[in-house]
C-alpha cells in the first residue's frame, strides 16, 4: 500500500503562513491629491489599487482576511512623507467596504514605511504619532497596528468579511488632505488563520523560552523576574550589569528586571520581526549563542565573569532596534522592529526587558521590515509515490530573480543531500508549475525540502514534507538472528530468495550508526558479525536492499557479556 505522510514542519518558519496576493505597481505613485472613498472609489485613478484573488474558499473565523500591507516612501516627492493624514479603505469583491487606516503616525516621516494592519487584539498597538519612526533599526519602518476606521474605532477584519467569497478583485482606496503625502510602493492582502497565540504567561528565562514558530503571538513581561543569564556585559549568575554586547553599544538599562525570552529558528537569510504595543521603557534585542564557552548551550555557562569590563561570552548581539533604546514619549504604546541578516537553520533569541520592573504585554509577528520582496510565493509543495518512483510537484504564484530550485532529501530531517536542480522562471507574476521524478536509491530517505536560490546566491527553504514509498515494496521478515542475546558473535540467517546487494548497519538506542557491512548476497548464504568491540546493551540491525526490491524491517538484538 502506498503511504503518504502529511506535511511536517520541522524548522521554525519566519515566512508567512497565509496566502498573499499583491497589487501590480510598476513604479511608485504619488498619493498627493488622492480623494477616493467607499462611495466614490475613483476607478482609473492612482488612489485606487486593485488586487486580484483566486483559488480561495469562503472566509470564516479560521480562514479570514489576516493582514493588509501598504508600503510607502518619499522617493517621488523629495520631501518628508506625511503619514498622519494618509487614509485608506478596503473593498471586497461583493462591495463591502470599510476604512482601515485613518492616519495617526508621524507627520514628518522619511525612508520606507511598511504599515501592516491586523484585527485588534489586546496586545497590538493602534497607530499614534509617537511610534512610526525612530524605533527601528531600519529607518522609518512602521510595523504592525490594529486596523482603525474613520471614527477611531478598531476594525475586526475577520468578522467584517466572514462568510464572503474572497475570489475576485479587491480594492485599496487611498485619500489624503495635505500636499505632502507619501509615495505608494506596494500593497498586498493576506488570507489565513487570524488566531493570535497567547504566550503571556511564558518565556520566564532562557531555559524556558517561548518556542516561537513565526505566527502572531501575545507575550508579556508581567510577572517575570530578572534573569541571571541576561545578555550583555557581566550578565553572569552573580552580576546584573549589562550594556555592551560583543563590543557594540546597544543602550541597555544597567539592571535586568523582568525579562521575557522568545526562541526561534531562522529559515531564511533575511529575517524581520515586528513588536507592537510595547510600553514606554521596555527594551528588546536579538542575540544568538556565540558558543564561546564550549558547551553549545547559551542557557548554561561554565565561564566565571570576574570584572565589570568583561563581556559575557555566551552571546553575540544580532539586532538592536535603535541606539537610544528608550523612547521619551510618556504614555505611548510603541513599536520596535528587528531586521537582520540571518543564517538559515540557526537559533536566535528575542529578549524583552522592562526597565525598573515595568510590566507590559506586546505583540510579535514576523515577515516585516525592509522591502525585501520574497523571492517566491510558494503555493504548494507535494510528493507522491508510484512503486519505487517518487514524483514531486510545486507551484509558485510569483517569482523574483529566481535562479533555480534544489530538491533535497534526508533520512533523519537533519542532514540533507541534493537530488536535483530545476531551473526557476526568473521574475514572473503568473502561476508556474514544476515537477520532477526519480527512483530513490535507498528506502530510508523520506524527508524532502525545496531550496530556492536567487541569481545573487541568496536562498530560502520551503517547509519539509515526508513521503514514504516503502509500503510499495514486499516487506520481508523471515530473518533469524542467533544467538540473541549474544556475547561476541551474531549470526544472521537472511533466508532470502533474491540475490542482490545488501547494506547492513548496526545502530545504538540513540539511532547512531556504529558499525557497517557491505554484503553481496547469494541465495541461502548466512553471515556472521563479530561484536567483541560493542559494550553490553540493546542494538538495532538495519538491512537495506540497495536494489530496492524488498523492504526489510529493523531488528533488535542484545549484547550480554
CSV table of N, CA and C in Angstrom, one decimal, residues 303-441:
chain,number,residue,atom,x,y,z
A,303,UNK,N,31.6,29.7,32.4
A,303,UNK,CA,32.5,30.8,32.4
A,303,UNK,C,32.4,31.6,33.7
A,304,UNK,N,33.5,31.9,34.3
A,304,UNK,CA,33.4,32.8,35.5
A,304,UNK,C,33.7,34.2,35.1
A,305,UNK,N,32.8,35.1,35.3
A,305,UNK,CA,32.9,36.5,35.0
A,305,UNK,C,33.4,37.3,36.2
A,306,UNK,N,34.5,37.9,36.1
A,306,UNK,CA,35.2,38.5,37.3
A,306,UNK,C,35.3,40.0,37.3
A,307,UNK,N,35.3,40.7,36.2
A,307,UNK,CA,35.5,42.1,36.2
A,307,UNK,C,34.3,42.8,35.5
A,308,UNK,N,34.1,44.0,35.9
A,308,UNK,CA,32.9,44.8,35.3
A,308,UNK,C,33.1,45.1,33.8
A,309,UNK,N,34.3,44.9,33.3
A,309,UNK,CA,34.5,45.2,31.9
A,309,UNK,C,34.4,44.0,31.0
A,310,UNK,N,34.2,42.9,31.6
A,310,UNK,CA,34.2,41.6,30.9
A,310,UNK,C,32.8,41.4,30.2
A,311,UNK,N,32.8,41.1,28.9
A,311,UNK,CA,31.6,40.9,28.2
A,311,UNK,C,31.3,39.4,28.3
A,312,UNK,N,30.0,39.1,28.5
A,312,UNK,CA,29.5,37.7,28.7
A,312,UNK,C,29.8,37.0,27.3
A,313,UNK,N,30.6,36.0,27.3
A,313,UNK,CA,31.0,35.3,26.0
A,313,UNK,C,29.9,34.4,25.5
A,314,UNK,N,28.8,34.2,26.2
A,314,UNK,CA,27.8,33.3,25.7
A,314,UNK,C,27.0,33.9,24.5
A,315,UNK,N,27.0,35.2,24.3
A,315,UNK,CA,26.1,35.9,23.4
A,315,UNK,C,26.8,36.7,22.4
A,316,UNK,N,26.2,36.7,21.2
A,316,UNK,CA,26.5,37.6,20.1
A,316,UNK,C,25.3,38.5,19.8
A,317,UNK,N,25.5,39.8,19.8
A,317,UNK,CA,24.5,40.8,19.5
A,317,UNK,C,24.2,40.7,18.0
A,318,UNK,N,22.9,40.5,17.7
A,318,UNK,CA,22.5,40.4,16.3
A,318,UNK,C,21.7,41.7,15.9
A,319,UNK,N,20.8,42.2,16.7
A,319,UNK,CA,20.0,43.3,16.3
A,319,UNK,C,19.6,44.1,17.6
A,320,UNK,N,19.7,45.4,17.4
A,320,UNK,CA,19.3,46.4,18.4
A,320,UNK,C,18.4,47.4,17.7
A,321,UNK,N,17.1,47.6,18.1
A,321,UNK,CA,16.2,48.4,17.3
A,321,UNK,C,16.6,49.8,17.2
A,322,UNK,N,17.4,50.4,18.1
A,322,UNK,CA,17.8,51.8,18.0
A,322,UNK,C,18.9,52.0,18.9
A,323,UNK,N,19.8,53.0,18.7
A,323,UNK,CA,20.9,53.4,19.5
A,323,UNK,C,20.4,53.8,20.9
A,324,UNK,N,19.4,54.7,21.0
A,324,UNK,CA,18.8,55.1,22.2
A,324,UNK,C,17.6,54.3,22.4
A,325,UNK,N,17.7,53.2,23.1
A,325,UNK,CA,16.6,52.2,23.0
A,325,UNK,C,15.4,52.6,23.8
A,326,UNK,N,15.5,53.6,24.7
A,326,UNK,CA,14.3,54.0,25.4
A,326,UNK,C,13.7,55.2,24.8
A,327,UNK,N,12.4,55.1,24.4
A,327,UNK,CA,11.7,56.3,23.9
A,327,UNK,C,11.4,57.3,25.0
A,328,UNK,N,11.1,58.5,24.6
A,328,UNK,CA,10.9,59.5,25.6
A,328,UNK,C,9.4,60.0,25.7
A,329,UNK,N,8.6,59.5,24.9
A,329,UNK,CA,7.2,59.9,24.9
A,329,UNK,C,6.4,59.1,25.9
A,330,UNK,N,6.0,59.7,27.0
A,330,UNK,CA,5.3,59.0,28.1
A,330,UNK,C,3.9,58.7,27.6
A,331,UNK,N,3.4,57.5,28.1
A,331,UNK,CA,2.1,57.1,27.9
A,331,UNK,C,1.8,56.6,26.5
A,332,UNK,N,2.8,56.2,25.8
A,332,UNK,CA,2.6,55.7,24.4
A,332,UNK,C,2.9,54.2,24.3
A,333,UNK,N,2.2,53.6,23.4
A,333,UNK,CA,2.5,52.2,23.1
A,333,UNK,C,3.3,52.2,21.8
A,334,UNK,N,4.5,51.7,21.9
A,334,UNK,CA,5.4,51.9,20.8
A,334,UNK,C,5.7,50.6,20.0
A,335,UNK,N,6.4,50.8,18.9
A,335,UNK,CA,6.8,49.7,18.1
A,335,UNK,C,8.4,49.6,18.1
A,336,UNK,N,8.9,48.4,18.2
A,336,UNK,CA,10.3,48.2,18.0
A,336,UNK,C,10.5,47.1,17.0
A,337,UNK,N,11.4,47.2,16.0
A,337,UNK,CA,11.5,46.3,14.9
A,337,UNK,C,12.9,45.8,14.8
A,338,UNK,N,13.0,44.5,14.4
A,338,UNK,CA,14.3,43.9,14.2
A,338,UNK,C,14.4,43.3,12.8
A,339,UNK,N,15.3,43.8,12.0
A,339,UNK,CA,15.5,43.3,10.6
A,339,UNK,C,17.0,43.0,10.5
A,340,UNK,N,17.4,41.8,10.2
A,340,UNK,CA,18.8,41.5,10.2
A,340,UNK,C,19.1,40.3,9.3
A,341,UNK,N,20.4,40.2,8.9
A,341,UNK,CA,20.9,39.1,8.1
A,341,UNK,C,21.0,37.9,9.0
A,342,UNK,N,20.5,36.8,8.6
A,342,UNK,CA,20.5,35.6,9.5
A,342,UNK,C,21.2,34.4,8.8
A,343,UNK,N,21.4,33.4,9.5
A,343,UNK,CA,21.9,32.1,9.0
A,343,UNK,C,20.7,31.1,9.0
A,344,UNK,N,20.3,30.6,7.9
A,344,UNK,CA,19.2,29.7,7.9
A,344,UNK,C,19.5,28.5,8.7
A,345,UNK,N,18.6,28.1,9.6
A,345,UNK,CA,18.7,27.0,10.5
A,345,UNK,C,19.3,27.3,11.8
A,346,UNK,N,19.7,28.5,12.0
A,346,UNK,CA,20.3,28.9,13.3
A,346,UNK,C,19.3,29.4,14.3
A,347,UNK,N,19.6,29.2,15.6
A,347,UNK,CA,18.6,29.5,16.6
A,347,UNK,C,19.0,30.9,17.1
A,348,UNK,N,18.0,31.8,17.3
A,348,UNK,CA,18.1,33.1,17.8
A,348,UNK,C,17.2,33.3,19.0
A,349,UNK,N,17.5,34.4,19.8
A,349,UNK,CA,16.7,34.7,21.0
A,349,UNK,C,16.3,36.2,20.9
A,350,UNK,N,15.0,36.5,21.0
A,350,UNK,CA,14.5,37.8,21.1
A,350,UNK,C,14.3,38.0,22.6
A,351,UNK,N,14.9,39.0,23.2
A,351,UNK,CA,14.8,39.2,24.7
A,351,UNK,C,14.2,40.6,24.9
A,352,UNK,N,13.2,40.6,25.7
A,352,UNK,CA,12.5,41.9,26.0
A,352,UNK,C,12.6,42.1,27.5
A,353,UNK,N,13.0,43.3,27.9
A,353,UNK,CA,13.2,43.6,29.4
A,353,UNK,C,12.5,44.9,29.8
A,354,UNK,N,11.8,44.9,30.9
A,354,UNK,CA,11.2,46.1,31.4
A,354,UNK,C,12.0,46.9,32.4
A,355,UNK,N,12.3,48.1,32.0
A,355,UNK,CA,13.1,49.0,32.9
A,355,UNK,C,12.4,49.3,34.2
A,356,UNK,N,13.1,49.0,35.3
A,356,UNK,CA,12.5,49.3,36.6
A,356,UNK,C,11.4,48.4,36.9
A,357,UNK,N,11.3,47.2,36.3
A,357,UNK,CA,10.3,46.3,36.5
A,357,UNK,C,9.0,46.6,35.8
A,358,UNK,N,9.1,47.4,34.7
A,358,UNK,CA,7.8,47.8,34.0
A,358,UNK,C,7.2,46.5,33.4
A,359,UNK,N,5.9,46.4,33.5
A,359,UNK,CA,5.1,45.3,33.0
A,359,UNK,C,4.3,45.7,31.9
A,360,UNK,N,4.4,44.9,30.8
A,360,UNK,CA,3.6,45.3,29.6
A,360,UNK,C,3.4,44.0,28.7
A,361,UNK,N,2.3,43.9,28.1
A,361,UNK,CA,2.1,42.9,27.1
A,361,UNK,C,2.5,43.5,25.8
A,362,UNK,N,2.8,42.6,24.8
A,362,UNK,CA,3.2,43.1,23.5
A,362,UNK,C,3.0,42.1,22.4
A,363,UNK,N,2.9,42.5,21.2
A,363,UNK,CA,2.5,41.7,20.0
A,363,UNK,C,3.8,41.4,19.2
A,364,UNK,N,4.0,40.2,18.8
A,364,UNK,CA,5.2,39.9,18.0
A,364,UNK,C,4.7,39.1,16.7
A,365,UNK,N,5.3,39.5,15.6
A,365,UNK,CA,5.0,38.9,14.3
A,365,UNK,C,6.2,38.9,13.5
A,366,UNK,N,6.2,38.1,12.4
A,366,UNK,CA,7.4,38.1,11.5
A,366,UNK,C,7.0,38.6,10.1
A,367,UNK,N,7.9,38.4,9.2
A,367,UNK,CA,7.8,38.8,7.8
A,367,UNK,C,7.5,40.3,7.7
A,368,UNK,N,8.2,41.1,8.4
A,368,UNK,CA,8.1,42.6,8.4
A,368,UNK,C,9.4,43.2,8.3
A,369,UNK,N,9.5,44.3,7.6
A,369,UNK,CA,10.8,45.1,7.7
A,369,UNK,C,11.2,45.8,6.4
A,370,UNK,N,12.4,45.6,6.0
A,370,UNK,CA,13.0,46.2,4.8
A,370,UNK,C,12.2,45.7,3.6
A,371,UNK,N,12.1,46.4,2.5
A,371,UNK,CA,11.3,46.0,1.4
A,371,UNK,C,12.2,44.9,0.6
A,372,UNK,N,12.2,43.7,1.2
A,372,UNK,CA,12.8,42.6,0.5
A,372,UNK,C,11.7,41.8,0.0
A,373,UNK,N,11.4,41.9,-1.3
A,373,UNK,CA,10.4,41.1,-1.9
A,373,UNK,C,10.8,39.6,-1.8
A,374,UNK,N,9.8,38.8,-1.3
A,374,UNK,CA,10.1,37.4,-1.2
A,374,UNK,C,10.4,36.8,-2.5
A,375,UNK,N,11.5,36.0,-2.6
A,375,UNK,CA,11.9,35.5,-3.9
A,375,UNK,C,10.9,34.7,-4.6
A,376,UNK,N,10.0,34.0,-3.9
A,376,UNK,CA,8.9,33.2,-4.5
A,376,UNK,C,7.7,33.2,-3.6
A,377,UNK,N,6.6,33.1,-4.1
A,377,UNK,CA,5.4,32.8,-3.4
A,377,UNK,C,5.1,31.3,-3.7
A,378,UNK,N,5.4,30.5,-2.8
A,378,UNK,CA,5.2,29.0,-3.0
A,378,UNK,C,3.8,28.7,-2.5
A,379,UNK,N,3.0,28.3,-3.5
A,379,UNK,CA,1.6,28.0,-3.3
A,379,UNK,C,1.4,26.5,-2.7
A,380,UNK,N,2.2,25.6,-3.3
A,380,UNK,CA,2.1,24.2,-2.9
A,380,UNK,C,3.4,23.5,-3.1
A,381,UNK,N,3.7,22.4,-2.3
A,381,UNK,CA,4.8,21.5,-2.5
A,381,UNK,C,4.4,20.2,-2.0
A,382,UNK,N,4.3,19.2,-3.0
A,382,UNK,CA,3.7,17.9,-2.7
A,382,UNK,C,4.6,16.8,-3.2
A,383,UNK,N,4.5,15.6,-2.6
A,383,UNK,CA,5.2,14.4,-3.1
A,383,UNK,C,4.3,13.3,-3.2
A,384,UNK,N,4.6,12.3,-4.1
A,384,UNK,CA,3.7,11.2,-4.3
A,384,UNK,C,4.5,10.0,-4.8
A,385,UNK,N,4.0,8.8,-4.6
A,385,UNK,CA,4.7,7.6,-4.9
A,385,UNK,C,4.0,6.8,-6.0
A,386,UNK,N,4.8,6.1,-6.9
A,386,UNK,CA,4.3,5.2,-7.9
A,386,UNK,C,5.3,4.0,-7.9
A,387,UNK,N,5.0,3.0,-7.1
A,387,UNK,CA,6.0,2.0,-6.9
A,387,UNK,C,7.2,2.5,-6.2
A,388,UNK,N,8.4,2.4,-6.7
A,388,UNK,CA,9.6,3.0,-6.1
A,388,UNK,C,9.9,4.3,-6.7
A,389,UNK,N,9.1,4.9,-7.6
A,389,UNK,CA,9.3,6.2,-8.2
A,389,UNK,C,8.6,7.3,-7.3
A,390,UNK,N,9.3,8.3,-7.0
A,390,UNK,CA,8.8,9.4,-6.3
A,390,UNK,C,8.7,10.6,-7.3
A,391,UNK,N,7.5,11.3,-7.2
A,391,UNK,CA,7.3,12.5,-8.1
A,391,UNK,C,7.0,13.7,-7.1
A,392,UNK,N,7.6,14.8,-7.4
A,392,UNK,CA,7.4,16.0,-6.6
A,392,UNK,C,7.0,17.1,-7.5
A,393,UNK,N,5.9,17.8,-7.0
A,393,UNK,CA,5.4,18.9,-7.8
A,393,UNK,C,5.3,20.1,-6.9
A,394,UNK,N,5.5,21.3,-7.4
A,394,UNK,CA,5.3,22.5,-6.7
A,394,UNK,C,4.8,23.6,-7.6
A,395,UNK,N,4.2,24.6,-7.0
A,395,UNK,CA,3.6,25.7,-7.8
A,395,UNK,C,3.9,27.1,-7.1
A,396,UNK,N,4.3,28.0,-7.9
A,396,UNK,CA,4.6,29.4,-7.4
A,396,UNK,C,3.5,30.4,-8.0
A,397,UNK,N,3.2,31.4,-7.2
A,397,UNK,CA,2.3,32.4,-7.7
A,397,UNK,C,3.0,33.6,-8.3
A,398,UNK,N,4.3,33.8,-7.8
A,398,UNK,CA,5.1,34.8,-8.3
A,398,UNK,C,6.6,34.5,-8.0
A,399,UNK,N,7.5,35.0,-8.8
A,399,UNK,CA,8.9,34.8,-8.6
A,399,UNK,C,9.7,36.1,-8.9
A,400,UNK,N,10.7,36.3,-8.1
A,400,UNK,CA,11.6,37.5,-8.3
A,400,UNK,C,13.0,37.1,-8.3
A,401,UNK,N,13.7,37.2,-9.4
A,401,UNK,CA,15.1,36.9,-9.5
A,401,UNK,C,15.4,35.4,-9.1
A,402,UNK,N,14.5,34.5,-9.4
A,402,UNK,CA,14.6,33.1,-9.0
A,402,UNK,C,15.4,32.4,-10.0
A,403,UNK,N,16.6,32.0,-9.6
A,403,UNK,CA,17.6,31.3,-10.5
A,403,UNK,C,17.2,29.8,-10.6
A,404,UNK,N,17.1,29.1,-9.5
A,404,UNK,CA,16.8,27.6,-9.6
A,404,UNK,C,16.3,27.1,-8.3
A,405,UNK,N,15.6,25.9,-8.3
A,405,UNK,CA,15.2,25.2,-7.2
A,405,UNK,C,16.2,24.0,-7.0
A,406,UNK,N,16.4,23.6,-5.8
A,406,UNK,CA,17.1,22.4,-5.5
A,406,UNK,C,16.2,21.5,-4.6
A,407,UNK,N,16.0,20.3,-5.1
A,407,UNK,CA,15.2,19.3,-4.3
A,407,UNK,C,16.2,18.5,-3.5
A,408,UNK,N,16.0,18.5,-2.1
A,408,UNK,CA,16.9,17.8,-1.2
A,408,UNK,C,16.2,16.7,-0.4
A,409,UNK,N,16.9,15.7,-0.1
A,409,UNK,CA,16.3,14.6,0.7
A,409,UNK,C,17.1,14.3,2.0
A,410,UNK,N,16.5,13.6,2.9
A,410,UNK,CA,17.1,13.3,4.2
A,410,UNK,C,16.5,12.0,4.8
A,411,UNK,N,17.4,11.3,5.6
A,411,UNK,CA,16.9,10.2,6.3
A,411,UNK,C,16.3,10.5,7.7
A,412,UNK,N,16.8,11.6,8.2
A,412,UNK,CA,16.5,12.0,9.6
A,412,UNK,C,16.0,13.4,9.8
A,413,UNK,N,15.7,14.1,8.7
A,413,UNK,CA,15.2,15.5,8.7
A,413,UNK,C,16.2,16.4,9.4
A,414,UNK,N,17.5,16.0,9.4
A,414,UNK,CA,18.6,16.9,9.9
A,414,UNK,C,19.7,17.1,8.9
A,415,UNK,N,20.2,16.0,8.4
A,415,UNK,CA,21.3,16.1,7.3
A,415,UNK,C,20.6,15.9,6.0
A,416,UNK,N,20.8,16.9,5.1
A,416,UNK,CA,20.2,16.8,3.7
A,416,UNK,C,21.3,16.7,2.6
A,417,UNK,N,20.9,16.0,1.6
A,417,UNK,CA,21.7,16.0,0.4
A,417,UNK,C,20.9,16.3,-0.9
A,418,UNK,N,21.6,16.7,-1.9
A,418,UNK,CA,20.9,17.1,-3.1
A,418,UNK,C,20.5,16.0,-4.0
A,419,UNK,N,19.2,16.1,-4.5
A,419,UNK,CA,18.8,15.1,-5.5
A,419,UNK,C,18.9,15.7,-6.9
A,420,UNK,N,18.4,16.9,-7.1
A,420,UNK,CA,18.5,17.5,-8.5
A,420,UNK,C,18.2,19.0,-8.4
A,421,UNK,N,18.6,19.8,-9.4
A,421,UNK,CA,18.2,21.2,-9.6
A,421,UNK,C,17.2,21.3,-10.7
A,422,UNK,N,16.3,22.3,-10.5
A,422,UNK,CA,15.3,22.6,-11.5
A,422,UNK,C,15.3,24.1,-11.7
A,423,UNK,N,15.5,24.6,-13.0
A,423,UNK,CA,15.6,26.0,-13.3
A,423,UNK,C,14.3,26.7,-12.9
A,424,UNK,N,14.4,27.9,-12.3
A,424,UNK,CA,13.3,28.8,-12.0
A,424,UNK,C,12.9,29.6,-13.2
A,425,UNK,N,12.0,30.5,-13.0
A,425,UNK,CA,11.4,31.3,-14.0
A,425,UNK,C,11.9,32.8,-14.0
A,426,UNK,N,13.0,33.0,-13.2
A,426,UNK,CA,13.5,34.4,-13.1
A,426,UNK,C,12.5,35.3,-12.4
A,427,UNK,N,12.0,36.3,-13.0
A,427,UNK,CA,11.0,37.1,-12.4
A,427,UNK,C,9.6,36.9,-13.2
A,428,UNK,N,8.6,36.6,-12.4
A,428,UNK,CA,7.3,36.2,-13.0
A,428,UNK,C,6.2,36.6,-12.1
A,429,UNK,N,5.1,37.1,-12.7
A,429,UNK,CA,3.9,37.4,-11.9
A,429,UNK,C,2.7,36.5,-12.2
A,430,UNK,N,3.0,35.4,-12.9
A,430,UNK,CA,2.0,34.4,-13.2
A,430,UNK,C,2.3,33.1,-12.4
A,431,UNK,N,1.3,32.2,-12.4
A,431,UNK,CA,1.5,30.9,-11.8
A,431,UNK,C,2.4,30.0,-12.6
A,432,UNK,N,3.4,29.4,-11.9
A,432,UNK,CA,4.3,28.5,-12.6
A,432,UNK,C,4.3,27.2,-11.9
A,433,UNK,N,4.3,26.1,-12.6
A,433,UNK,CA,4.2,24.7,-12.1
A,433,UNK,C,5.5,24.0,-12.4
A,434,UNK,N,6.0,23.2,-11.5
A,434,UNK,CA,7.2,22.4,-11.6
A,434,UNK,C,7.0,21.0,-11.2
A,435,UNK,N,7.8,20.1,-11.8
A,435,UNK,CA,7.7,18.7,-11.5
A,435,UNK,C,9.0,18.0,-11.8
A,436,UNK,N,9.3,17.0,-10.9
A,436,UNK,CA,10.5,16.2,-11.1
A,436,UNK,C,10.2,14.8,-10.5
A,437,UNK,N,10.7,13.7,-11.2
A,437,UNK,CA,10.5,12.4,-10.8
A,437,UNK,C,11.9,11.6,-10.7
A,438,UNK,N,12.0,10.7,-9.9
A,438,UNK,CA,13.2,9.9,-9.8
A,438,UNK,C,12.9,8.6,-9.0
A,439,UNK,N,13.8,7.7,-9.1
A,439,UNK,CA,13.8,6.4,-8.3
A,439,UNK,C,14.7,6.6,-7.1
A,440,UNK,N,14.2,6.5,-5.9
A,440,UNK,CA,15.1,6.6,-4.7
A,440,UNK,C,16.0,5.4,-4.6
A,441,UNK,N,17.3,5.7,-4.3
A,441,UNK,CA,18.2,4.6,-4.2
A,441,UNK,C,18.2,3.8,-2.9
